[in-house]
Amino acid sequence: MNHKTPEILRTRNELHVWRNQQHGSVGFVPTMGALHDGHISLVHEAKATCDVVLASIFVNPTQFNDKKDLEKYPRTEAQDIALLSNSACDAIFIPSVEEVYQNNVASLDFNFGSLTRLWEGKFRPGHFNGVITVVSKLFELTQPTVAFFGKKDYQQLLVISHWTKINQLPIAIVGCETIRNHEGLAMSSRNSRLSEVEKTAALAISKSLYFLRERKGIDSLQETLAFIKNQFIEPAGVRLEYLCCADSESLEPFKEWPSGSCVLLVAGWVGGVRLIDELEVN
Ligand code: AMP
């Protein structure tokens, strides 16, 4: 399908001028680029509910606890613009680090208890400080009506929803389903750094989540977690950071299967690439 070419906005001023021309609802899709179908699904969801869609491409330095990960983060701007042009996006904000942070590339400190302490918060110290800092700056600049985030980064979605709520921001936060390839691997910009052999090994991550979900209420949770680690994760050569069944809102881990809903979360390294995934269970 042919769409109108999106406006490319690189400065605060260009964004400000564009934003003042919008009179309906603005759906915002923040990304770090290296776009794939997961990102595009957010754009489609935004288009379905908002008058216009604004995406951003900004590799946020303050959310990388690992400098090498920041240096190696894939950057594919021309391809990203082409993808967004084909997906009904109305404008793309592509600022420089200076444009977002001006002269102070630093994060503020946020502490939301278990939400920021557990899982990604534990294994990536400072990560959520960087995420909330950049989201607060992007929200201030873009003034969205609705902002769309992927459940793939389940904890990030909860942290941002919580922060938006406690600050009483007039912005609705919408969580969108995780998009996977035909083999089940959750799409991620970091997948482009995996070799073919590593991509096959990475399938152990989503397989573990599906297997765990199938065993809910049948086998012991702790025994199933240990079984998965020994039978799927380690044989595939994935270096596991965590695999858990947690409360869908507080993210506190369950020791035994809950009778109601929960979320399964996983993070692990495949070669030099860190991957995460999630699965909601009713
Ligand atoms: P990123 O560019 O990785 O920061 O991601 C930008 C947004 O896209 C975040 O809200 C992510 O949660 C979301 N996202 C990334 N991968 C996927 C996926 N496979 N399915 C759905 N949303 C995704």
PDB file of C-alpha atoms and ligand atoms in Angstrom, residues 29-39 41-42 63 73 148-154 156 176-180 186-190, ligand 1:
ATOM      1  CA  VAL A  29       5.646   4.913  19.292  1.00  0.00           C
ATOM      2  CA  PRO A  30       9.119   5.386  20.801  1.00  0.00           C
ATOM      3  CA  THR A  31      11.826   3.080  19.430  1.00  0.00           C
ATOM      4  CA  MET A  32      15.576   2.733  19.268  1.00  0.00           C
ATOM      5  CA  GLY A  33      15.478   1.934  15.539  1.00  0.00           C
ATOM      6  CA  ALA A  34      16.683  -1.211  13.737  1.00  0.00           C
ATOM      7  CA  LEU A  35      12.987  -1.683  13.178  1.00  0.00           C
ATOM      8  CA  HIS A  36      11.210  -4.994  12.638  1.00  0.00           C
ATOM      9  CA  ASP A  37       7.626  -6.258  12.513  1.00  0.00           C
ATOM     10  CA  GLY A  38       7.311  -5.926  16.304  1.00  0.00           C
ATOM     11  CA  HIS A  39       7.817  -2.166  16.078  1.00  0.00           C
ATOM     12  CA  SER A  41       2.760  -3.692  14.907  1.00  0.00           C
ATOM     13  CA  LEU A  42       2.879  -0.830  17.440  1.00  0.00           C
ATOM     14  CA  GLN A  63      19.651   3.054  29.507  1.00  0.00           C
ATOM     15  CA  TYR A  73      23.471  -1.515  18.929  1.00  0.00           C
ATOM     16  CA  PHE A 148       2.376   2.410  22.672  1.00  0.00           C
ATOM     17  CA  PHE A 149       4.875  -0.033  24.181  1.00  0.00           C
ATOM     18  CA  GLY A 150       5.534  -3.720  23.552  1.00  0.00           C
ATOM     19  CA  LYS A 151       4.831  -6.429  26.117  1.00  0.00           C
ATOM     20  CA  LYS A 152       8.087  -7.979  24.873  1.00  0.00           C
ATOM     21  CA  ASP A 153       9.666  -5.548  27.375  1.00  0.00           C
ATOM     22  CA  TYR A 154       7.022  -6.460  29.926  1.00  0.00           C
ATOM     23  CA  GLN A 156       9.471  -1.715  31.029  1.00  0.00           C
ATOM     24  CA  CYS A 176       0.937  -4.424  22.575  1.00  0.00           C
ATOM     25  CA  GLU A 177       1.386  -8.157  22.040  1.00  0.00           C
ATOM     26  CA  THR A 178       4.840  -9.633  21.400  1.00  0.00           C
ATOM     27  CA  ILE A 179       5.465 -10.379  17.741  1.00  0.00           C
ATOM     28  CA  ARG A 180       7.469 -13.528  16.975  1.00  0.00           C
ATOM     29  CA  ALA A 186      10.478 -12.894  19.783  1.00  0.00           C
ATOM     30  CA  MET A 187      11.514 -10.229  17.296  1.00  0.00           C
ATOM     31  CA  SER A 188      14.268  -7.996  18.597  1.00  0.00           C
ATOM     32  CA  SER A 189      16.678  -5.515  17.051  1.00  0.00           C
ATOM     33  CA  ARG A 190      19.441  -7.518  18.731  1.00  0.00           C
TER      34      ARG A 190
HETATM   35  P1  AMP B   1      13.155  -0.906  21.159  1.00  0.00           P
HETATM   36  O1  AMP B   1      13.462  -0.283  19.830  1.00  0.00           O
HETATM   37  O2  AMP B   1      13.747  -2.259  21.325  1.00  0.00           O
HETATM   38  O3  AMP B   1      13.403   0.030  22.305  1.00  0.00           O
HETATM   39  O4  AMP B   1      11.597  -1.161  21.167  1.00  0.00           O
HETATM   40  C1  AMP B   1      10.689  -0.128  20.926  1.00  0.00           C
HETATM   41  C2  AMP B   1       9.314  -0.624  21.287  1.00  0.00           C
HETATM   42  O5  AMP B   1       8.987  -1.763  20.486  1.00  0.00           O
HETATM   43  C3  AMP B   1       9.225  -1.067  22.756  1.00  0.00           C
HETATM   44  O6  AMP B   1       7.980  -0.646  23.281  1.00  0.00           O
HETATM   45  C4  AMP B   1       9.314  -2.567  22.630  1.00  0.00           C
HETATM   46  O7  AMP B   1       8.686  -3.251  23.711  1.00  0.00           O
HETATM   47  C5  AMP B   1       8.582  -2.820  21.335  1.00  0.00           C
HETATM   48  N1  AMP B   1       8.972  -4.115  20.776  1.00  0.00           N
HETATM   49  C6  AMP B   1      10.235  -4.572  20.589  1.00  0.00           C
HETATM   50  N2  AMP B   1      10.198  -5.835  20.110  1.00  0.00           N
HETATM   51  C7  AMP B   1       8.888  -6.183  20.002  1.00  0.00           C
HETATM   52  C8  AMP B   1       8.192  -7.361  19.589  1.00  0.00           C
HETATM   53  N3  AMP B   1       8.835  -8.444  19.177  1.00  0.00           N
HETATM   54  N4  AMP B   1       6.850  -7.350  19.617  1.00  0.00           N
HETATM   55  C9  AMP B   1       6.165  -6.244  20.050  1.00  0.00           C
HETATM   56  N5  AMP B   1       6.751  -5.110  20.453  1.00  0.00           N
HETATM   57  C10 AMP B   1       8.099  -5.073  20.434  1.00  0.00           C
END
